Amino acid sequence: MLIKKSADILPSEITPRRVYEGRREFVRQLGRIALLAGAQALPFAAAHAQSGQKIPGLKKSAFSTTEKQTPYKDITTYNNYYEFGTDKADPAQTAGKLKTRPWTVSVEGAVAKPRTYGIDDLMKLGAMEERVYRLRCVEGWSMVIPWAGFSLSDLIKEVQPTGNAKFVEFVTLADPAQMPGVRQQILHWPYVEGLRMDEAMNPLTLLTFGLYGEVLPNQSGAPVRVVVPWKYGFKSGKSLVKIRFTEQMPKTAWSLANASEYGFYSNVNPKVDHPRWSQATERRIGEGGIFAQKRATLMFNGYGDQVAQMYAGMDLRRNF
Amino acid sequence: MLLPARLSPKQSTILKGALFILSLGPVAVLSVNAFTDNLGANPVEYLTRATGTWTLVFLCITLGITPVRRLTGWNWLTLTRRMFGLFAFFYVCLHFTTYIWFDQYFDVQSIIKDVIKRPFITIGFAAFLLLIPLAITSNSYLTRKLGAKRWQNLHRATYLVCILGVIHYWWLVKRDLTQPIIYGSIVLAFLSARLLLRGRKPKVRPRPVATAREPA
Ligand code: HEM
């Protein structure tokens, strides 16, 4: 028998992500079906997106990589999100209670049109795309993640930064009532991250609302986060409540914690090691079991074509 | 005391057998999970951390035997000390193997670079090297051959191994020091207890540990 395979079907479409997922996901699915059934019974319920809901009208993006995507289960059970605990398994267990509606993001500072956006308005600001990006963690592991969102520049153009806007600061939620990790002074709360203005305007910088075509699960930074794929993962702040345009370089969480180990730029760079470990290689999560070998880390995480010119003439060893 | 100071030969055989099987628990669970691909998103990291943690746990248990014996008068605890020490060595061997095989894939250059780049690995490696002579001289033949005094002096290196183990952990964490602080406190408590109880002889002298049932 001849089995025909059309060339324009992406591997990700052939292998549904459900295949990767375990029992717990199945149970979650059942819950979702029950929820959906409930929502149909009550036509006015579920007026806004909740974690796990499909994001409609996603366009494919030219910025996507075609590499094998990391299973949903790995992406959502292996998280560095210290507000929910320092173990990577913690956020999946403790983030469930985070209330992501109502939610506002205040966009302020050196802008002509400051505004506080309700999350559902913010989601409508740009055309949502699916962007499959590599994510490289400073700890030496990486994933391939299909995010959903639009370029942060869409928002920045809306609020019209003034000439004084040299940097963008991302302030994330720090609510001890909902986030057990915040009750300990492990990092300086709230977690603050930042970008230079040109980095923030780079089309790769994604204001992100979804994962695998669905609204972000809480442990991945719901309801809105940034994703800066050429920088180490910690630069991509989660659960944003404030975006501030400043003249001064923001004091970011990990730099405050340890300035000699974590710089403001933190571009992925295999040639500049972390003071305590090499950054030359990385372990791709979900790629085989214990016998899988590490792979070489790429300069700017492989996004040099889009971003290298922003750092022309800069000493990346000093500006790490 | 609820428990006797001494055990009958039969009781001690049962005790040792039970503790032996219990101590194999972690490696059994890890093996099953490794073969069923159940070690989470980053199996190599999981294995490294689990074997490292169990090494430290067995080191702490070994360190605690003498002070607890002195405090409680349960002299039979001495019977278990060598076994726990050897299990610490067993788990550090697994830990080290995980590192050179699954983490580094026998890339000697990368390993050397790592040892230099990451002081915590240097410290861990030192602790591992120190454990080797202890493991070798743990059998009754070499114990007798060395003589009690020299054997004891040599095996005091355990204190250093425990301290190095804690420093190793301390230096490898990124930010949250809770776990190394816990293990550090345990090691510190046992070491101080040993110092404080040094003069205190157990009420009942332990039976000579020289064993008849050792395979020839
Ligand atoms: C007596 C000796 C040793 C003890 C007690 C020990 C103990 C530990 C402990 C407790 C951890 C952390 C577990 C966790 O994070 O939950 C660990 C991690 C680790 N150890 Fe050891 N270890 C020893 C020797 C070694 C040696 C010889 C090496 C390699 C040459 C090594 C390499 C590592 C590595 C690579 C990690 C993982 C670090 C990470 O996940 O970032 N250790 N060890």
Coordinates of C-alpha atoms and ligand atoms in Angstrom, one line a residue:
Chain A
M1 CA 0.0 0.0 0.0
L2 CA 1.3 3.4 -0.8
I3 CA 1.0 6.0 1.9
K4 CA 1.2 9.5 0.6
K5 CA 2.5 12.3 2.7
S6 CA 2.0 15.8 1.6
A7 CA 5.2 17.8 1.8
D8 CA 3.6 20.9 3.2
I9 CA 2.4 19.2 6.4
L10 CA 4.7 20.1 9.3
P11 CA 6.0 17.3 11.4
S12 CA 4.4 19.0 14.4
E13 CA 1.0 18.5 12.7
I14 CA 1.6 14.9 11.9
T15 CA 2.5 14.1 15.5
P16 CA -0.1 15.6 17.7
R17 CA 1.4 16.8 20.9
R18 CA -1.1 14.7 22.9
V19 CA 0.9 11.7 21.8
Y20 CA 3.7 12.8 24.1
E21 CA 1.6 13.5 27.0
G22 CA 1.1 11.3 30.0
R23 CA -1.8 10.2 32.1
R24 CA -2.0 13.5 34.0
E25 CA -2.6 15.3 30.8
F26 CA -5.3 12.9 29.9
V27 CA -7.1 13.6 33.2
R28 CA -6.6 17.3 32.5
Q29 CA -8.3 16.7 29.1
L30 CA -11.2 15.0 30.7
G31 CA -11.6 18.0 33.1
R32 CA -11.4 20.3 30.1
I33 CA -14.1 18.4 28.2
A34 CA -16.3 18.6 31.3
L35 CA -15.5 22.4 31.5
L36 CA -16.4 22.8 27.8
A37 CA -19.6 21.0 28.3
G38 CA -20.4 23.2 31.2
A39 CA -19.5 26.3 29.1
Q40 CA -21.9 25.2 26.4
A41 CA -24.7 24.8 29.0
L42 CA -24.0 28.3 30.2
P43 CA -23.6 30.4 27.0
F44 CA -22.3 33.5 28.8
A45 CA -19.7 31.7 30.9
A46 CA -16.0 31.5 30.0
A47 CA -16.1 35.0 28.3
H48 CA -12.3 35.2 28.5
A49 CA -9.3 33.0 27.8
Q50 CA -8.2 30.6 30.5
S51 CA -5.0 28.6 30.6
G52 CA -5.4 25.6 28.2
Q53 CA -7.9 27.3 25.9
K54 CA -7.2 27.4 22.2
I55 CA -5.9 30.7 20.8
P56 CA -7.9 31.3 17.6
G57 CA -6.4 32.6 14.3
L58 CA -2.8 31.8 14.9
K59 CA -0.6 32.6 11.9
K60 CA 2.6 30.6 11.2
S61 CA 5.7 32.8 11.6
A62 CA 8.7 32.9 9.3
F63 CA 10.9 33.2 12.5
S64 CA 10.0 29.6 13.5
T65 CA 12.5 26.8 13.6
T66 CA 11.6 23.4 12.2
E67 CA 13.5 21.5 14.8
K68 CA 11.7 18.9 16.8
Q69 CA 9.5 20.5 19.4
T70 CA 10.0 19.7 23.1
P71 CA 7.0 17.8 24.4
Y72 CA 4.4 19.9 26.2
K73 CA 4.8 17.8 29.3
D74 CA 8.5 18.6 29.6
I75 CA 8.0 22.3 28.9
T76 CA 5.3 22.6 31.6
T77 CA 6.9 20.4 34.3
Y78 CA 10.5 21.6 34.2
N79 CA 10.4 25.3 35.0
N80 CA 12.6 27.9 36.6
Y81 CA 10.0 30.2 38.1
Y82 CA 11.3 30.9 41.6
E83 CA 8.2 32.7 42.7
F84 CA 6.6 29.3 42.7
G85 CA 9.6 27.5 44.3
T86 CA 13.2 26.8 43.4
D87 CA 12.8 23.2 42.3
K88 CA 12.0 22.9 38.7
A89 CA 9.1 20.6 39.5
D90 CA 7.6 23.1 41.9
P91 CA 5.9 25.6 39.6
A92 CA 3.8 22.9 37.9
Q93 CA 2.5 22.0 41.4
T94 CA 2.1 25.4 43.0
A95 CA 1.2 27.8 40.1
G96 CA -2.2 26.4 39.5
K97 CA -3.8 28.8 42.0
L98 CA -2.5 31.9 40.3
K99 CA -5.4 34.1 39.3
T100 CA -4.8 35.4 35.8
R101 CA -8.2 37.2 35.4
P102 CA -8.7 40.0 35.9
W103 CA -5.2 41.1 35.1
T104 CA -3.7 44.4 34.0
V105 CA -0.4 45.5 32.6
S106 CA 0.6 49.0 33.2
V107 CA 2.7 50.5 30.4
E108 CA 4.4 53.6 31.7
G109 CA 7.5 55.8 32.0
A110 CA 9.0 57.6 29.1
V111 CA 6.1 57.2 26.7
A112 CA 3.7 59.7 25.1
K113 CA 0.7 57.5 25.7
P114 CA 1.0 55.5 28.9
R115 CA -1.9 53.1 29.5
T116 CA -3.0 50.3 31.7
Y117 CA -4.2 47.4 29.6
G118 CA -6.6 44.8 30.6
I119 CA -5.2 41.5 29.6
D120 CA -7.9 40.7 27.0
D121 CA -7.4 44.1 25.3
L122 CA -3.7 43.5 25.3
M123 CA -4.1 40.2 23.5
K124 CA -6.0 41.9 20.7
L125 CA -3.3 44.6 20.1
G126 CA -1.4 42.6 17.6
A127 CA -1.9 39.7 15.2
M128 CA -1.1 36.5 17.1
E129 CA 1.5 34.3 15.5
E130 CA 2.9 30.9 16.4
R131 CA 6.7 31.2 16.8
V132 CA 8.7 28.1 17.4
Y133 CA 11.8 29.3 19.2
R134 CA 14.8 27.7 20.7
L135 CA 15.1 28.5 24.5
R136 CA 18.5 28.2 26.0
C137 CA 18.7 28.3 29.8
V138 CA 21.8 29.7 31.5
E139 CA 22.1 26.4 33.3
G140 CA 23.0 24.5 30.2
W141 CA 19.8 23.0 28.9
S142 CA 17.5 24.0 26.0
M143 CA 14.1 23.4 24.5
V144 CA 12.2 24.1 21.3
I145 CA 9.0 25.8 22.2
P146 CA 6.0 26.9 20.0
W147 CA 5.0 30.1 21.6
A148 CA 2.0 32.3 20.6
G149 CA 2.1 36.0 20.6
F150 CA 3.1 39.1 18.7
S151 CA 6.2 41.2 18.5
L152 CA 6.6 43.5 21.5
S153 CA 7.3 46.3 19.1
D154 CA 3.5 46.3 18.2
L155 CA 2.9 47.4 21.8
I156 CA 5.8 49.8 21.9
K157 CA 4.6 51.6 18.8
E158 CA 1.2 52.0 20.4
V159 CA 2.5 53.8 23.5
Q160 CA 5.0 56.0 21.6
P161 CA 8.2 56.1 23.6
T162 CA 9.8 59.5 24.0
G163 CA 13.5 60.4 23.3
N164 CA 14.3 59.5 26.9
A165 CA 13.3 55.9 26.5
K166 CA 16.6 54.1 26.4
F167 CA 15.6 50.9 28.1
V168 CA 12.5 48.8 28.8
E169 CA 11.9 47.4 32.3
F170 CA 9.7 44.3 32.8
V171 CA 8.2 44.0 36.2
T172 CA 6.6 40.7 37.1
L173 CA 4.0 39.8 39.7
A174 CA 5.2 39.2 43.3
D175 CA 2.2 38.3 45.3
P176 CA 3.1 36.3 48.5
A177 CA -0.5 35.2 48.8
Q178 CA -0.4 33.4 45.5
M179 CA 3.3 32.7 45.1
P180 CA 4.9 30.6 47.9
G181 CA 8.4 31.3 46.7
V182 CA 8.0 35.1 47.2
R183 CA 7.7 34.5 51.0
Q184 CA 11.4 33.8 51.0
Q185 CA 14.1 36.3 50.0
I186 CA 15.7 34.1 47.4
L187 CA 15.8 36.9 44.8
H188 CA 15.0 40.5 45.1
W189 CA 11.2 40.7 44.5
P190 CA 9.5 41.6 42.3
Y191 CA 11.6 39.9 39.6
V192 CA 12.6 42.7 37.2
E193 CA 14.1 42.1 33.8
G194 CA 15.1 44.6 31.1
L195 CA 16.2 45.2 27.5
R196 CA 17.8 47.9 25.6
M197 CA 15.4 49.8 23.4
D198 CA 16.7 48.4 20.2
E199 CA 16.5 44.9 21.7
A200 CA 12.9 45.4 22.7
M201 CA 12.1 46.7 19.3
N202 CA 13.7 43.7 17.5
P203 CA 10.9 41.8 15.8
L204 CA 12.1 38.5 17.5
T205 CA 11.2 39.8 20.9
L206 CA 7.8 38.3 21.5
L207 CA 5.0 39.4 23.8
T208 CA 3.8 36.0 24.6
F209 CA 0.4 34.7 25.6
G210 CA 0.3 31.1 24.5
L211 CA 2.1 27.8 24.2
Y212 CA 1.3 25.0 21.8
G213 CA -1.6 27.0 20.4
E214 CA -3.3 27.4 23.8
V215 CA -3.4 30.0 26.5
L216 CA -0.2 29.8 28.6
P217 CA -0.3 27.5 31.6
N218 CA 0.5 29.4 34.8
Q219 CA 3.9 27.8 35.3
S220 CA 5.0 29.1 31.9
G221 CA 4.3 32.7 32.8
A222 CA 0.6 33.3 32.3
P223 CA -1.1 35.4 31.4
V224 CA 1.6 37.4 29.5
R225 CA 5.4 37.2 29.4
V226 CA 8.2 38.2 27.1
V227 CA 10.3 35.8 25.2
V228 CA 13.8 36.9 24.0
P229 CA 15.1 33.9 22.2
W230 CA 18.7 35.0 21.7
K231 CA 19.3 35.6 25.4
Y232 CA 19.4 33.1 28.4
G233 CA 16.0 32.2 29.6
F234 CA 16.0 34.3 32.7
K235 CA 15.9 37.4 30.6
S236 CA 12.4 36.5 29.5
G237 CA 10.2 37.7 32.4
K238 CA 7.0 35.9 33.2
S239 CA 3.5 37.1 34.4
L240 CA 4.1 40.7 33.6
V241 CA 2.3 43.5 35.5
K242 CA 4.3 46.5 34.4
I243 CA 6.3 47.5 31.4
R244 CA 8.3 50.7 32.1
F245 CA 10.4 52.8 29.7
T246 CA 13.4 54.3 31.3
E247 CA 16.6 56.3 30.7
Q248 CA 18.6 54.2 33.1
M249 CA 19.6 50.6 32.6
P250 CA 17.2 48.6 34.8
K251 CA 18.5 46.8 37.8
T252 CA 17.6 43.3 36.9
A253 CA 16.9 40.4 39.4
W254 CA 19.8 38.1 38.7
S255 CA 22.3 40.9 38.3
L256 CA 21.2 42.2 41.7
A257 CA 21.6 38.7 43.1
N258 CA 25.1 38.1 41.6
A259 CA 26.5 40.8 39.3
S260 CA 29.7 38.8 38.5
E261 CA 27.7 35.9 37.2
Y262 CA 24.7 37.4 35.5
G263 CA 25.1 40.6 33.4
F264 CA 22.5 42.8 31.9
Y265 CA 22.9 41.5 28.3
S266 CA 23.1 37.8 29.0
N267 CA 23.2 36.9 25.3
V268 CA 23.6 33.3 24.6
N269 CA 27.3 32.9 23.8
P270 CA 29.2 29.6 23.7
K271 CA 32.5 31.5 24.0
V272 CA 31.8 33.3 27.2
D273 CA 31.5 30.9 30.0
H274 CA 29.5 31.3 33.2
P275 CA 32.1 31.8 36.0
R276 CA 31.2 28.4 37.3
W277 CA 30.5 26.4 34.2
S278 CA 31.0 26.1 30.5
Q279 CA 28.4 27.5 28.1
A280 CA 29.8 25.7 25.1
T281 CA 27.3 22.9 25.0
E282 CA 23.7 22.3 26.0
R283 CA 21.4 19.4 26.8
R284 CA 18.2 19.4 24.7
I285 CA 15.3 18.5 26.9
G286 CA 13.1 15.7 25.6
E287 CA 15.8 14.5 23.2
G288 CA 16.3 10.8 24.1
G289 CA 16.9 9.5 27.6
I290 CA 20.1 9.3 29.6
F291 CA 22.2 8.3 26.6
A292 CA 21.5 11.4 24.5
Q293 CA 24.6 13.5 24.0
K294 CA 24.8 17.3 24.5
R295 CA 24.9 19.6 21.5
A296 CA 27.0 22.6 20.7
T297 CA 25.5 25.9 21.8
L298 CA 25.1 28.4 19.0
M299 CA 26.1 32.1 19.1
F300 CA 23.1 34.2 20.0
N301 CA 21.2 30.9 20.2
G302 CA 21.3 30.7 16.4
Y303 CA 19.6 34.1 16.0
G304 CA 22.7 35.9 14.9
D305 CA 21.3 36.9 11.5
Q306 CA 18.6 38.9 13.2
V307 CA 20.4 40.3 16.2
A308 CA 24.2 40.3 15.8
Q309 CA 24.2 43.8 14.3
M310 CA 22.9 45.3 17.5
Y311 CA 26.1 44.4 19.2
A312 CA 28.5 45.3 16.5
G313 CA 31.7 46.7 18.1
M314 CA 30.7 45.7 21.6
D315 CA 33.1 43.6 23.7
L316 CA 30.7 40.7 24.5
R317 CA 33.2 39.3 27.1
R318 CA 32.8 42.5 29.2
N319 CA 29.2 43.0 28.3
F320 CA 28.1 39.5 29.2
Chain B
M1 CA 16.4 2.1 76.7
L2 CA 13.8 0.3 74.7
L3 CA 16.3 -1.3 72.4
P4 CA 19.0 -3.6 73.8
A5 CA 22.6 -2.6 73.9
R6 CA 23.5 -5.9 72.2
L7 CA 21.9 -8.1 69.7
S8 CA 22.0 -11.8 69.4
P9 CA 23.9 -13.1 66.4
K10 CA 20.6 -13.9 64.7
Q11 CA 19.2 -10.5 65.4
S12 CA 22.3 -8.8 64.0
T13 CA 22.2 -10.9 60.9
I14 CA 18.5 -9.9 60.3
L15 CA 19.3 -6.3 61.1
K16 CA 22.2 -6.2 58.7
G17 CA 20.3 -7.9 56.0
A18 CA 17.3 -5.6 56.3
L19 CA 19.5 -2.5 56.2
F20 CA 21.4 -3.8 53.2
I21 CA 18.2 -4.3 51.3
L22 CA 16.9 -0.9 52.4
S23 CA 20.1 0.8 51.3
L24 CA 19.7 -0.7 47.8
G25 CA 16.2 0.9 47.6
P26 CA 17.3 4.2 46.0
V27 CA 19.3 2.5 43.2
A28 CA 16.5 0.1 42.5
V29 CA 14.0 2.9 42.2
L30 CA 16.4 4.9 40.0
S31 CA 17.1 1.9 37.7
V32 CA 13.4 1.2 37.2
N33 CA 12.7 4.8 36.5
A34 CA 15.7 5.1 34.1
F35 CA 14.6 2.0 32.1
T36 CA 10.9 3.2 32.0
D37 CA 12.0 6.7 31.0
N38 CA 10.5 8.1 34.1
L39 CA 13.2 10.5 35.3
G40 CA 11.5 13.7 34.3
A41 CA 12.4 16.2 31.6
N42 CA 16.2 16.1 32.3
P43 CA 17.0 12.5 33.2
V44 CA 20.8 13.0 33.4
E45 CA 20.4 15.9 35.8
Y46 CA 18.0 13.8 37.8
L47 CA 20.4 10.9 38.1
T48 CA 23.3 13.1 39.0
R49 CA 21.4 14.8 41.7
A50 CA 19.8 11.7 43.1
T51 CA 23.0 9.8 43.3
G52 CA 24.8 12.8 44.8
T53 CA 22.1 13.3 47.4
W54 CA 22.2 9.6 48.4
T55 CA 26.0 9.8 48.7
L56 CA 25.6 12.6 51.1
V57 CA 22.8 10.9 53.0
F58 CA 24.9 7.8 53.5
L59 CA 27.9 9.8 54.6
C60 CA 25.8 11.6 57.2
I61 CA 24.4 8.3 58.4
T62 CA 27.9 6.9 58.7
L63 CA 29.1 10.0 60.6
G64 CA 26.1 9.8 63.0
I65 CA 26.6 6.2 64.0
T66 CA 29.2 6.7 66.7
P67 CA 27.6 9.8 68.4
V68 CA 24.2 8.1 68.4
R69 CA 25.7 4.9 69.9
R70 CA 27.5 6.9 72.6
L71 CA 24.3 8.7 73.4
T72 CA 22.0 5.7 73.4
G73 CA 24.2 2.9 74.4
W74 CA 23.0 0.9 71.3
N75 CA 26.3 -0.7 70.7
W76 CA 25.0 -2.9 67.9
L77 CA 25.0 0.3 65.7
T78 CA 28.7 -0.3 65.2
L79 CA 27.8 -3.4 63.2
T80 CA 26.1 -1.2 60.6
R81 CA 28.7 1.5 60.2
R82 CA 31.0 -0.2 57.7
M83 CA 28.0 -1.1 55.6
F84 CA 26.7 2.5 55.5
G85 CA 30.2 3.8 54.7
L86 CA 30.5 1.4 51.8
F87 CA 27.1 2.4 50.5
A88 CA 28.2 6.0 50.5
F89 CA 31.1 4.8 48.4
F90 CA 28.7 2.8 46.2
Y91 CA 26.5 5.8 45.5
V92 CA 29.4 8.2 44.9
C93 CA 30.7 5.6 42.3
L94 CA 27.3 5.8 40.6
H95 CA 27.4 9.6 40.9
F96 CA 30.8 9.8 39.3
T97 CA 29.9 7.3 36.6
T98 CA 26.8 9.3 35.8
Y99 CA 29.0 12.4 35.4
I100 CA 31.7 11.0 33.2
W101 CA 29.4 8.9 31.1
F102 CA 26.0 10.5 30.7
D103 CA 26.9 14.1 31.5
Q104 CA 30.3 14.3 29.8
Y105 CA 30.2 11.3 27.5
F106 CA 33.9 10.5 28.3
D107 CA 35.0 13.7 26.8
V108 CA 38.3 13.9 28.6
Q109 CA 39.1 17.4 27.5
S110 CA 35.7 18.7 28.6
I111 CA 36.0 16.9 31.9
I112 CA 39.4 18.5 32.6
K113 CA 38.1 21.9 31.7
D114 CA 35.1 21.3 33.9
V115 CA 37.2 20.3 36.9
I116 CA 39.2 23.5 36.5
K117 CA 36.2 25.7 35.7
R118 CA 33.9 24.4 38.3
P119 CA 35.6 24.4 41.8
F120 CA 32.6 22.4 43.1
I121 CA 33.6 19.5 40.9
T122 CA 37.3 19.8 42.1
I123 CA 36.0 19.5 45.7
G124 CA 33.7 16.6 44.9
F125 CA 36.5 14.8 43.1
A126 CA 38.8 15.3 46.1
A127 CA 36.1 13.8 48.3
F128 CA 35.7 10.9 46.0
L129 CA 39.5 10.2 45.9
L130 CA 39.6 10.4 49.7
L131 CA 36.9 7.8 50.0
I132 CA 38.8 5.2 47.9
P133 CA 41.4 4.2 50.5
L134 CA 38.7 4.1 53.1
A135 CA 36.6 1.7 51.0
I136 CA 39.7 -0.4 50.3
T137 CA 40.7 -0.7 53.9
S138 CA 37.2 -1.4 55.2
N139 CA 37.6 -5.2 55.0
S140 CA 38.5 -7.1 58.1
Y141 CA 41.8 -8.3 56.7
L142 CA 43.2 -4.9 56.0
T143 CA 41.6 -3.6 59.2
R144 CA 43.6 -6.1 61.2
K145 CA 46.7 -5.6 59.2
L146 CA 46.6 -1.8 59.7
G147 CA 46.0 -2.1 63.4
A148 CA 43.3 -0.3 65.3
K149 CA 45.1 3.0 65.8
R150 CA 46.3 3.5 62.2
W151 CA 43.0 2.3 60.8
Q152 CA 41.1 4.8 63.0
N153 CA 43.4 7.6 62.1
L154 CA 42.9 6.9 58.4
H155 CA 39.2 6.6 58.7
R156 CA 38.9 9.9 60.4
A157 CA 39.2 11.2 56.8
T158 CA 35.4 10.6 56.8
Y159 CA 35.0 13.9 58.6
L160 CA 36.8 15.7 55.8
V161 CA 34.9 13.9 53.1
C162 CA 31.6 15.0 54.7
I163 CA 32.7 18.6 54.9
L164 CA 33.9 18.5 51.3
G165 CA 30.6 17.0 50.3
V166 CA 28.7 19.9 51.9
I167 CA 31.0 22.5 50.3
H168 CA 30.5 20.7 46.9
Y169 CA 26.8 21.1 47.3
W170 CA 27.1 24.6 48.6
W171 CA 29.1 25.8 45.6
L172 CA 26.9 24.1 43.0
V173 CA 23.6 25.6 43.9
K174 CA 22.5 28.7 41.9
R175 CA 20.7 30.6 44.6
D176 CA 18.7 28.6 47.1
L177 CA 21.0 27.3 49.8
T178 CA 18.3 25.6 51.9
Q179 CA 19.5 22.0 51.1
P180 CA 23.2 22.5 51.6
I181 CA 22.4 24.4 54.9
I182 CA 20.4 21.4 56.1
Y183 CA 23.1 18.9 55.3
G184 CA 25.8 21.2 56.6
S185 CA 24.0 21.5 59.9
I186 CA 23.7 17.7 60.2
V187 CA 27.4 17.2 59.5
L188 CA 28.2 20.0 62.0
A189 CA 26.0 18.6 64.7
F190 CA 27.4 15.1 64.3
L191 CA 31.0 16.4 64.3
S192 CA 30.4 18.5 67.4
A193 CA 28.7 15.6 69.1
R194 CA 31.7 13.4 68.4
L195 CA 34.0 16.1 70.0
L196 CA 31.7 16.5 73.0
L197 CA 31.3 12.8 73.5
R198 CA 34.9 11.9 72.8
G199 CA 35.8 10.9 76.4
R200 CA 32.6 9.1 77.0
K201 CA 33.0 5.4 76.8
P202 CA 30.0 3.4 76.0
K203 CA 28.5 1.7 79.0
V204 CA 28.9 -1.8 77.5
R205 CA 32.0 -2.4 75.4
P206 CA 31.1 -3.4 71.9
R207 CA 31.9 -6.9 71.0
P208 CA 35.0 -7.0 68.7
V209 CA 33.7 -6.4 65.2
A210 CA 36.2 -8.8 63.6
T211 CA 33.8 -11.0 61.7
A212 CA 33.7 -14.6 61.2
R213 CA 31.3 -14.6 58.3
E214 CA 33.5 -12.7 55.9
P215 CA 34.0 -14.6 52.6
A216 CA 37.5 -15.8 52.4
Ligands
HEM1 C1 31.8 12.3 48.3 C2 31.7 12.9 47.2 C3 30.5 13.6 46.7 C4 29.3 14.0 47.3 C5 28.9 13.8 48.7 C6 28.5 14.6 46.3 C7 27.2 15.1 46.5 C8 26.5 15.8 45.6 C9 25.2 16.4 45.9 C10 24.5 16.4 47.3 C11 24.8 17.0 44.8 C12 23.5 17.9 44.6 C13 22.3 17.1 44.5 C14 21.1 18.0 44.3 O1 21.2 19.1 43.7 O2 20.0 17.7 44.7 C15 25.7 16.8 43.8 C16 25.7 17.2 42.5 C17 26.6 17.1 41.5 N1 27.9 16.4 41.7 FE1 28.5 15.5 43.4 N2 29.1 14.6 45.1 C18 30.4 14.0 45.3 C19 31.3 13.8 44.3 C20 31.2 14.3 43.0 C21 32.2 14.0 42.0 C22 33.5 13.1 42.2 C23 31.8 14.6 40.8 C24 32.4 14.6 39.5 C25 33.6 14.5 39.2 C26 30.5 15.2 41.1 C27 29.8 16.0 40.3 C28 28.5 16.5 40.5 C29 27.7 17.1 39.5 C30 28.1 17.4 38.1 C31 26.5 17.5 40.2 C32 25.3 18.2 39.5 C33 25.4 19.6 39.5 C34 24.2 20.2 38.9 O3 23.1 19.6 38.8 O4 24.3 21.4 38.5 N3 30.2 15.0 42.5 N4 26.8 16.0 44.3

